[in-house]
Short mmCIF file of C-alpha atoms and ligand atoms in Angstrom, two decimals:
data_model
loop_
_atom_site.label_atom_id
_atom_site.label_comp_id
_atom_site.label_asym_id
_atom_site.label_seq_id
_atom_site.Cartn_x
_atom_site.Cartn_y
_atom_site.Cartn_z
CA MET A 742 -19.98 0.99 -18.05
CA ALA A 743 -20.95 -0.77 -14.82
CA VAL A 744 -17.91 -1.69 -12.77
CA ALA A 745 -18.13 -5.29 -11.51
CA ASN A 746 -14.58 -5.97 -10.40
CA LEU A 747 -11.05 -4.63 -10.16
CA ASP A 748 -10.25 -5.50 -13.79
CA ASP A 749 -13.00 -3.09 -14.86
CA VAL A 750 -11.60 -0.37 -12.60
CA ARG A 751 -8.07 -0.97 -13.92
CA ALA A 752 -9.30 -0.70 -17.53
CA MET A 753 -10.99 2.61 -16.70
CA ALA A 754 -7.79 3.89 -15.07
CA ALA A 755 -5.84 2.95 -18.21
CA ARG A 756 -8.21 5.06 -20.31
CA ARG A 757 -8.04 8.12 -18.02
CA LEU A 758 -4.35 8.34 -17.14
CA PRO A 759 -1.40 9.28 -19.33
CA LYS A 760 0.42 6.02 -20.17
CA VAL A 761 3.49 7.03 -18.20
CA PHE A 762 1.50 7.20 -14.96
CA PHE A 763 -0.70 4.17 -15.62
CA GLU A 764 2.40 2.07 -16.26
CA TYR A 765 4.06 3.54 -13.17
CA ILE A 766 1.17 2.09 -11.14
CA ASP A 767 0.92 -1.16 -13.08
CA GLY A 768 4.61 -1.94 -13.49
CA ALA A 769 7.01 -3.85 -11.26
CA ALA A 770 10.72 -4.65 -11.04
CA PHE A 771 12.61 -6.34 -13.90
CA SER A 772 10.75 -9.40 -15.25
CA GLU A 773 7.75 -8.63 -12.97
CA GLU A 774 7.83 -12.26 -11.79
CA THR A 775 7.22 -11.39 -8.13
CA ALA A 776 4.34 -9.07 -8.98
CA ARG A 777 2.73 -11.89 -11.01
CA ARG A 778 3.30 -14.41 -8.18
CA ASN A 779 1.69 -12.07 -5.67
CA VAL A 780 -1.55 -12.35 -7.61
CA ALA A 781 -1.21 -15.92 -8.95
CA ASP A 782 -0.44 -17.54 -5.59
CA PHE A 783 -3.76 -16.40 -4.18
CA ARG A 784 -5.44 -18.41 -6.95
CA ARG A 785 -3.80 -21.63 -5.71
CA ILE A 786 -5.66 -21.45 -2.43
CA GLU A 787 -9.06 -23.10 -2.15
CA LEU A 788 -11.62 -21.89 0.34
CA GLN A 789 -13.80 -24.47 2.08
CA GLN A 790 -17.54 -24.21 1.49
CA ARG A 791 -19.69 -24.91 4.58
CA VAL A 792 -23.47 -25.12 4.66
CA LEU A 793 -26.42 -25.03 7.07
CA ILE A 794 -24.76 -22.67 9.50
CA ASP A 795 -26.69 -19.55 10.57
CA VAL A 796 -24.81 -16.72 8.88
CA SER A 797 -27.64 -14.20 8.93
CA ARG A 798 -25.71 -11.78 11.17
CA ARG A 799 -22.21 -11.08 9.96
CA ASP A 800 -19.49 -8.81 11.32
CA LEU A 801 -16.57 -7.66 9.17
CA GLN A 802 -14.82 -5.77 11.96
CA VAL A 803 -11.38 -6.75 13.18
CA ASP A 804 -8.84 -5.28 15.61
CA TYR A 805 -5.40 -4.23 14.48
CA LEU A 806 -2.89 -1.75 15.84
CA GLY A 807 -4.85 -1.39 19.03
CA ARG A 808 -8.21 -0.39 17.59
CA ARG A 809 -11.37 -1.89 16.18
CA ARG A 810 -11.64 -1.30 12.42
CA ALA A 811 -14.70 -1.56 10.20
CA LEU A 812 -12.85 -3.86 7.79
CA PRO A 813 -9.60 -5.88 7.78
CA ILE A 814 -8.28 -3.44 5.18
CA ALA A 815 -6.18 -0.25 5.13
CA LEU A 816 -5.07 1.88 2.20
CA GLY A 817 -1.28 1.50 1.95
CA PRO A 818 1.24 4.14 0.87
CA VAL A 819 1.17 4.87 -2.86
CA GLY A 820 3.53 7.59 -4.05
CA PHE A 821 2.37 10.29 -6.47
CA SER A 822 -1.32 9.63 -5.79
CA GLY A 823 -1.94 13.34 -6.35
CA LEU A 824 -0.96 12.79 -9.98
CA PHE A 825 -3.53 10.03 -10.52
CA SER A 826 -6.34 12.38 -9.56
CA GLU A 827 -6.32 16.03 -8.52
CA ARG A 828 -5.67 16.15 -4.75
CA GLY A 829 -5.63 12.36 -4.91
CA GLU A 830 -4.24 11.80 -1.43
CA ILE A 831 -7.09 13.79 0.12
CA LYS A 832 -9.67 11.89 -1.94
CA ALA A 833 -8.23 8.50 -0.98
CA ALA A 834 -8.02 9.46 2.70
CA ARG A 835 -11.65 10.65 2.66
CA ALA A 836 -12.82 7.42 1.03
CA ALA A 837 -10.89 5.45 3.66
CA HIS A 838 -12.41 7.52 6.47
CA ALA A 839 -15.92 6.98 5.11
CA ALA A 840 -15.27 3.22 5.11
CA GLY A 841 -13.86 3.32 8.65
CA ILE A 842 -10.33 2.27 7.71
CA PRO A 843 -6.88 3.95 7.94
CA TYR A 844 -5.10 5.71 5.11
CA CYS A 845 -1.30 5.70 4.93
CA LEU A 846 0.29 8.75 3.30
CA SER A 847 3.46 8.04 1.29
CA SER A 848 6.68 10.02 1.72
CA PHE A 849 6.34 10.57 -2.07
CA ALA A 850 2.93 12.25 -1.82
CA ILE A 851 1.88 15.44 -3.56
CA THR A 852 -0.20 16.49 -0.55
CA SER A 853 1.72 17.31 2.62
CA LEU A 854 0.82 15.73 5.92
CA GLU A 855 -0.37 19.08 7.31
CA GLU A 856 -2.66 19.70 4.32
CA LEU A 857 -4.05 16.19 4.57
CA ARG A 858 -4.73 16.51 8.28
CA ALA A 859 -6.54 19.79 7.65
CA ALA A 860 -8.73 18.05 5.04
CA THR A 861 -9.82 14.96 6.99
CA ARG A 862 -10.50 13.78 10.52
CA GLY A 863 -9.83 10.19 9.44
CA THR A 864 -7.21 7.84 10.84
CA LEU A 865 -3.87 8.59 9.22
CA TRP A 866 -0.67 6.57 9.03
CA PHE A 867 2.52 7.98 7.57
CA GLN A 868 5.09 6.03 5.54
CA LEU A 869 8.69 7.04 6.04
CA TYR A 870 11.72 6.44 3.85
CA VAL A 871 14.79 7.00 5.99
CA LEU A 872 17.25 9.29 4.23
CA ARG A 873 20.97 9.72 4.77
CA GLU A 874 20.12 13.15 6.17
CA ARG A 875 18.61 11.90 9.41
CA GLU A 876 17.49 15.42 10.22
CA LEU A 877 14.77 15.21 7.55
CA ALA A 878 13.51 11.91 9.01
CA ARG A 879 13.45 13.54 12.45
CA ARG A 880 11.49 16.52 11.07
CA MET A 881 8.99 14.25 9.32
CA ILE A 882 8.47 12.27 12.52
CA GLU A 883 7.80 15.51 14.42
CA THR A 884 5.33 16.58 11.73
CA ALA A 885 3.62 13.20 11.99
CA ILE A 886 3.29 13.54 15.76
CA ALA A 887 1.76 17.02 15.34
CA ALA A 888 -0.63 15.75 12.64
CA ASP A 889 -2.02 13.11 15.01
CA VAL A 890 -0.72 10.26 12.88
CA GLU A 891 -1.63 6.93 14.48
CA ALA A 892 1.12 4.74 13.04
CA LEU A 893 4.49 5.31 11.42
CA CYS A 894 5.19 2.81 8.64
CA VAL A 895 8.91 2.61 7.98
CA THR A 896 9.55 1.02 4.61
CA VAL A 897 12.51 -1.33 4.93
CA ASP A 898 12.63 -3.08 1.54
CA THR A 899 14.12 -0.18 -0.41
CA PRO A 900 17.86 0.07 0.43
CA VAL A 901 18.11 0.88 -3.28
CA GLY A 902 15.29 1.88 -5.60
CA GLY A 903 13.68 -0.85 -7.71
CA LEU A 904 14.27 -0.77 -11.43
CA ARG A 905 11.02 -0.94 -13.31
CA GLU A 906 11.41 -1.56 -17.01
CA LYS A 907 8.14 0.14 -17.98
CA ASP A 908 9.36 3.31 -16.22
CA VAL A 909 12.67 3.04 -18.05
CA ARG A 910 10.88 2.84 -21.39
CA ASN A 911 8.63 5.75 -20.49
CA GLY A 912 11.53 7.78 -19.19
CA PHE A 913 9.76 8.12 -15.83
CA ARG A 914 11.87 8.75 -12.70
CA SER A 915 15.09 9.19 -14.68
CA LEU A 916 13.61 12.53 -15.65
CA THR A 917 14.09 15.64 -13.64
CA LYS A 918 11.99 17.87 -15.84
CA VAL A 919 9.22 17.63 -18.39
CA THR A 920 10.82 16.66 -21.71
CA PRO A 921 9.12 17.18 -25.10
CA ARG A 922 8.40 13.41 -25.20
CA LEU A 923 6.71 13.48 -21.82
CA ALA A 924 4.84 16.68 -22.75
CA LEU A 925 3.52 14.91 -25.86
CA ALA A 926 2.42 11.89 -23.82
CA LEU A 927 0.60 14.20 -21.37
CA ALA A 928 -1.01 16.18 -24.17
CA ARG A 929 -2.79 12.97 -25.28
CA LYS A 930 -4.83 13.22 -22.07
CA PRO A 931 -6.02 16.84 -22.07
CA MET A 932 -8.63 16.24 -19.36
CA TRP A 933 -5.94 14.92 -17.04
CA CYS A 934 -3.70 17.91 -17.84
CA ALA A 935 -6.50 20.39 -17.23
CA ARG A 936 -7.25 18.93 -13.82
CA ILE A 937 -3.77 18.19 -12.50
CA LEU A 938 -1.78 21.08 -13.92
CA ARG A 939 -4.23 23.88 -13.15
CA HIS A 940 -2.58 24.29 -9.72
CA GLY A 941 0.83 24.58 -11.36
CA ILE A 942 3.60 22.01 -11.60
CA PRO A 943 3.03 19.40 -8.87
CA GLU A 944 5.49 19.08 -6.01
CA ILE A 945 6.07 16.52 -3.27
CA GLY A 946 4.22 18.24 -0.43
CA ASN A 947 6.48 17.20 2.43
CA LEU A 948 9.52 18.65 0.63
CA ALA A 949 8.03 22.09 0.05
CA GLY A 950 10.42 24.72 1.39
CA LEU A 951 13.46 22.47 0.84
CA PRO A 952 14.88 23.79 -2.47
CA GLU A 953 17.86 21.43 -2.24
CA TYR A 954 15.45 18.60 -3.20
CA GLY A 955 14.33 20.41 -6.37
CA SER A 956 11.23 22.29 -7.40
CA ASN A 957 8.91 19.77 -9.05
CA ALA A 958 7.69 16.26 -8.21
CA LEU A 959 9.90 14.50 -10.76
CA GLU A 960 13.07 16.24 -9.64
CA GLN A 961 12.20 15.79 -5.97
CA ALA A 962 11.42 12.08 -6.42
CA ALA A 963 14.73 11.48 -8.20
CA ARG A 964 16.69 13.29 -5.45
CA LEU A 965 14.72 11.69 -2.63
CA ALA A 966 15.27 8.21 -4.10
CA ALA A 967 18.98 8.92 -4.42
CA HIS A 968 19.12 9.99 -0.77
CA ILE A 969 17.48 6.86 0.69
CA ASP A 970 20.00 5.45 3.14
CA ALA A 971 21.42 2.16 1.80
CA SER A 972 23.42 1.77 5.02
CA MET A 973 20.29 1.65 7.17
CA THR A 974 20.26 -1.25 9.68
CA TRP A 975 18.19 -2.51 12.60
CA GLU A 976 19.99 0.06 14.76
CA SER A 977 18.37 2.81 12.65
CA ILE A 978 14.98 1.33 13.53
CA ALA A 979 15.95 1.38 17.21
CA TRP A 980 16.74 5.12 16.74
CA ILE A 981 13.31 5.72 15.20
CA ARG A 982 11.67 3.69 17.98
CA LYS A 983 13.05 6.18 20.49
CA LEU A 984 11.74 9.19 18.52
CA TRP A 985 8.28 7.79 17.73
CA PRO A 986 6.01 7.17 20.71
CA ARG A 987 3.05 5.65 18.88
CA LYS A 988 2.53 2.51 16.78
CA LEU A 989 5.58 1.57 14.74
CA VAL A 990 5.11 -0.62 11.67
CA LEU A 991 7.90 -2.09 9.54
CA LYS A 992 6.76 -2.51 5.96
CA GLY A 993 8.61 -4.89 3.67
CA ILE A 994 9.33 -8.04 5.70
CA LEU A 995 9.41 -11.28 3.72
CA ASN A 996 10.95 -13.90 6.01
CA ALA A 997 10.82 -15.16 9.58
CA ILE A 998 14.36 -14.03 10.53
CA ASP A 999 13.60 -10.38 9.75
CA ALA A 1000 10.21 -10.70 11.42
CA SER A 1001 11.92 -11.84 14.64
CA GLU A 1002 14.33 -8.88 14.43
CA ALA A 1003 11.32 -6.58 14.11
CA VAL A 1004 10.03 -8.01 17.41
CA ARG A 1005 13.45 -7.44 19.00
CA VAL A 1006 13.60 -3.73 18.06
CA GLY A 1007 10.17 -3.12 19.50
CA ALA A 1008 8.02 -2.66 16.39
CA ASP A 1009 4.29 -3.06 16.98
CA ALA A 1010 3.53 -4.62 13.60
CA ILE A 1011 5.08 -5.76 10.36
CA VAL A 1012 3.68 -5.66 6.87
CA VAL A 1013 4.62 -8.82 5.00
CA SER A 1014 5.38 -7.09 1.74
CA ASN A 1015 7.62 -7.17 -1.30
CA HIS A 1016 6.53 -3.69 -2.33
CA GLY A 1017 4.06 -5.15 -4.81
CA GLY A 1018 6.93 -6.83 -6.67
CA ARG A 1019 8.48 -3.44 -7.32
CA GLN A 1020 11.76 -4.16 -5.50
CA LEU A 1021 13.39 -7.64 -5.42
CA ASP A 1022 12.25 -9.49 -8.53
CA CYS A 1023 11.98 -13.31 -8.24
CA ALA A 1024 11.26 -13.03 -4.51
CA SER A 1025 8.47 -15.10 -2.97
CA SER A 1026 4.91 -13.88 -3.16
CA THR A 1027 3.71 -12.38 0.09
CA ILE A 1028 0.88 -14.90 0.57
CA ALA A 1029 3.38 -17.77 0.23
CA ALA A 1030 5.72 -16.15 2.77
CA LEU A 1031 2.96 -15.33 5.27
CA PRO A 1032 2.32 -18.66 7.09
CA ARG A 1033 5.94 -19.23 8.08
CA ILE A 1034 6.29 -15.66 9.31
CA ALA A 1035 3.01 -15.76 11.24
CA ASP A 1036 3.98 -19.08 12.84
CA ALA A 1037 7.45 -17.77 13.78
CA VAL A 1038 6.29 -14.58 15.52
CA GLY A 1039 3.07 -15.91 17.06
CA SER A 1040 1.47 -13.17 19.13
CA ASP A 1041 4.76 -11.25 19.67
CA ILE A 1042 3.92 -8.74 16.93
CA GLU A 1043 0.95 -8.00 14.69
CA VAL A 1044 1.21 -9.22 11.12
CA LEU A 1045 -0.35 -7.36 8.21
CA LEU A 1046 0.11 -8.21 4.52
CA ASP A 1047 0.06 -6.49 1.18
CA GLY A 1048 0.72 -7.54 -2.40
CA GLY A 1049 -1.75 -8.88 -4.94
CA ILE A 1050 -4.96 -8.12 -3.04
CA ARG A 1051 -7.55 -7.72 -5.79
CA ARG A 1052 -10.56 -9.53 -4.33
CA GLY A 1053 -12.42 -10.09 -1.08
CA SER A 1054 -11.45 -13.77 -1.22
CA ASP A 1055 -7.77 -12.69 -1.15
CA VAL A 1056 -8.45 -10.95 2.16
CA LEU A 1057 -10.07 -14.09 3.60
CA LYS A 1058 -7.05 -16.15 2.52
CA ALA A 1059 -4.61 -13.72 4.13
CA LEU A 1060 -6.56 -13.70 7.40
CA ALA A 1061 -6.74 -17.50 7.50
CA LEU A 1062 -2.98 -17.71 6.90
CA GLY A 1063 -2.16 -15.42 9.83
CA ALA A 1064 -2.62 -11.74 8.87
CA ARG A 1065 -4.66 -9.37 11.07
CA GLY A 1066 -5.44 -7.24 8.05
CA VAL A 1067 -4.26 -6.27 4.57
CA LEU A 1068 -3.14 -3.10 2.83
CA LEU A 1069 -4.34 -2.22 -0.64
CA GLY A 1070 -1.89 -0.74 -3.14
CA ARG A 1071 -2.62 -0.85 -6.86
CA ALA A 1072 -6.27 -1.74 -6.23
CA TYR A 1073 -7.14 1.67 -4.83
CA ALA A 1074 -4.65 3.52 -7.06
CA TYR A 1075 -6.65 2.24 -10.06
CA GLY A 1076 -9.84 3.42 -8.34
CA LEU A 1077 -8.39 6.86 -7.75
CA ALA A 1078 -7.28 7.20 -11.37
CA ALA A 1079 -10.61 5.86 -12.65
CA ASP A 1080 -12.97 8.05 -10.65
CA GLY A 1081 -11.30 9.95 -7.81
CA GLU A 1082 -12.82 9.57 -4.34
CA ARG A 1083 -15.82 7.70 -5.75
CA GLY A 1084 -13.45 5.29 -7.48
CA VAL A 1085 -11.58 4.51 -4.26
CA ALA A 1086 -14.87 4.09 -2.40
CA ARG A 1087 -16.08 1.72 -5.12
CA VAL A 1088 -12.91 -0.39 -4.86
CA ILE A 1089 -13.28 -0.69 -1.08
CA GLU A 1090 -16.95 -1.57 -1.56
CA LEU A 1091 -16.18 -4.20 -4.22
CA ILE A 1092 -13.68 -5.93 -1.96
CA ALA A 1093 -15.83 -5.62 1.17
CA THR A 1094 -18.93 -6.97 -0.60
CA GLU A 1095 -17.03 -9.97 -1.91
CA LEU A 1096 -15.54 -10.53 1.53
CA ASP A 1097 -18.98 -10.44 3.13
CA LEU A 1098 -20.62 -12.82 0.65
CA GLN A 1099 -17.70 -15.25 0.58
CA MET A 1100 -17.42 -15.47 4.37
CA ALA A 1101 -21.12 -16.36 4.51
CA GLN A 1102 -20.57 -19.12 1.94
CA MET A 1103 -17.79 -20.42 4.18
CA GLY A 1104 -20.11 -20.47 7.18
CA LEU A 1105 -18.35 -17.59 8.95
CA CYS A 1106 -20.16 -14.89 10.93
CA HIS A 1107 -17.03 -13.00 11.94
CA LEU A 1108 -13.39 -12.70 10.89
CA ARG A 1109 -11.75 -13.22 14.27
CA ASP A 1110 -9.53 -16.23 15.07
CA MET A 1111 -9.50 -17.40 11.47
CA ALA A 1112 -5.81 -18.38 11.63
CA SER A 1113 -6.44 -20.89 14.42
CA ARG A 1114 -8.87 -22.67 12.06
CA ARG A 1115 -6.57 -22.49 9.02
CA ASP A 1116 -6.80 -26.19 8.04
CA GLU A 1117 -10.56 -26.16 8.31
CA LEU A 1118 -10.97 -22.98 6.21
CA LEU A 1119 -8.65 -23.48 3.26
CA ARG A 1120 -6.41 -25.78 1.30
CA VAL A 1121 -3.32 -24.79 -0.69
CA ARG A 1122 -3.30 -26.52 -4.08
CA GLY A 1123 0.11 -27.72 -5.29
CA ASP A 1124 3.22 -25.85 -4.24
CA VAL A 1125 2.93 -22.14 -3.73
CA SER A 1126 5.89 -20.57 -5.39
CA ALA A 1127 7.88 -19.79 -2.24
C1 FMN B 1905 2.23 3.29 -7.79
C2 FMN B 1905 2.78 2.75 -6.51
C3 FMN B 1905 3.49 3.59 -5.67
C4 FMN B 1905 3.96 3.10 -4.45
N1 FMN B 1905 4.61 3.96 -3.60
C5 FMN B 1905 5.03 3.50 -2.41
C6 FMN B 1905 5.64 4.38 -1.48
O1 FMN B 1905 5.79 5.57 -1.73
N2 FMN B 1905 6.07 3.87 -0.30
C7 FMN B 1905 5.92 2.54 0.02
O2 FMN B 1905 6.32 2.11 1.10
N3 FMN B 1905 5.31 1.69 -0.84
C8 FMN B 1905 4.88 2.13 -2.02
N4 FMN B 1905 4.26 1.27 -2.89
C9 FMN B 1905 4.03 -0.13 -2.49
C10 FMN B 1905 2.66 -0.30 -1.85
O3 FMN B 1905 2.57 0.36 -0.61
C11 FMN B 1905 2.34 -1.78 -1.62
O4 FMN B 1905 3.39 -2.39 -0.92
C12 FMN B 1905 2.07 -2.55 -2.92
O5 FMN B 1905 1.44 -1.74 -3.87
C13 FMN B 1905 1.22 -3.77 -2.64
O6 FMN B 1905 1.04 -4.53 -3.78
P1 FMN B 1905 -0.29 -4.43 -4.70
O7 FMN B 1905 -0.14 -3.17 -5.47
O8 FMN B 1905 -0.20 -5.65 -5.56
O9 FMN B 1905 -1.47 -4.42 -3.80
C14 FMN B 1905 3.77 1.75 -4.10
C15 FMN B 1905 3.05 0.91 -4.97
C16 FMN B 1905 2.55 1.41 -6.16
C17 FMN B 1905 1.76 0.48 -7.05
#
């Protein structure tokens, strides 16, 4: 089947993956209201059509985090990507590199940072969950420095783990070992089992050699989640700032007060994010929260956004409302599950192609300074759900 958009890719991912993993990607916290809003609020924004402007030469490059990037897109951290496709983190990072964009490795990755660095010369970011055992955070930061990681993304919206009802029903994450029920679910996808399990039981790469965190990915994820430091404050970020000499990004900011604090502690960028609706349910969508945050921080800090990006037009809307770039989450996870590295490349291509064609229809030759022309470029229909 020809793949025309993200819905097609998602459908293919649903066919390939065991249900427990597809629903882990697809699901969100509690009633999934925030996850729905993330997508729906983009649809309330109208782009302005402009005509008879020479758009024959177009440039999709933008600058963020101190460098020129081929596209205003990065691949965000998605845990367990190595379970969606064999060596999934490496495949996603290679697809990102080929497209000229950064890839952010999750703390919950199957591939370790060292392995990933050995497999690609691409630009890597690393996402850190700060644990009660600060020593592990310190070690991971040292590993990231050695692996030539460009930016450390500290996720700040997870003082406690989100409760996702699909995962509860599937028994995912409450498990510490493969139960007969899970084994049966996996056996329904023999191709997946053959590919993923041929290297043995998967582990979280960055925890290898730490038996206290368990010996398989499920056990390690459960222990890691339980060790995330719920007492973490802005002072913890100041501690990380001292340890990490390169770009520091705080991921999971949803209001202007926290954005201003991020400026105060010396972060280089924030990601306006609600974790794809996987944490606080009934929170605002990210696109609705973006303009107020961007207006509050001005040029004091760079603003990125994730949540609900499924189309090139979503990227244009985010840029016009004040983001320097966006991170993909589920979009590329579906691509990875559907067709490995090719699937991720196809997702990036789908979004970039739409972005390119739509910007031309808006009379734009480049993506710079869009926010200063916000009123000219788009109109928000009705109330966004903030
Ligand atoms: C399957 C899955 C796993 C994720 N794992 C992580 C993670 O390990 N660390 C993190 O900071 N965010 C994680 N996220 C959140 C994403 O980085 C991102 O914020 C979110 O997916 C954006 O929303 P979208 O999926 O609608 O694009 C995960 C998201 C998904 C869907």
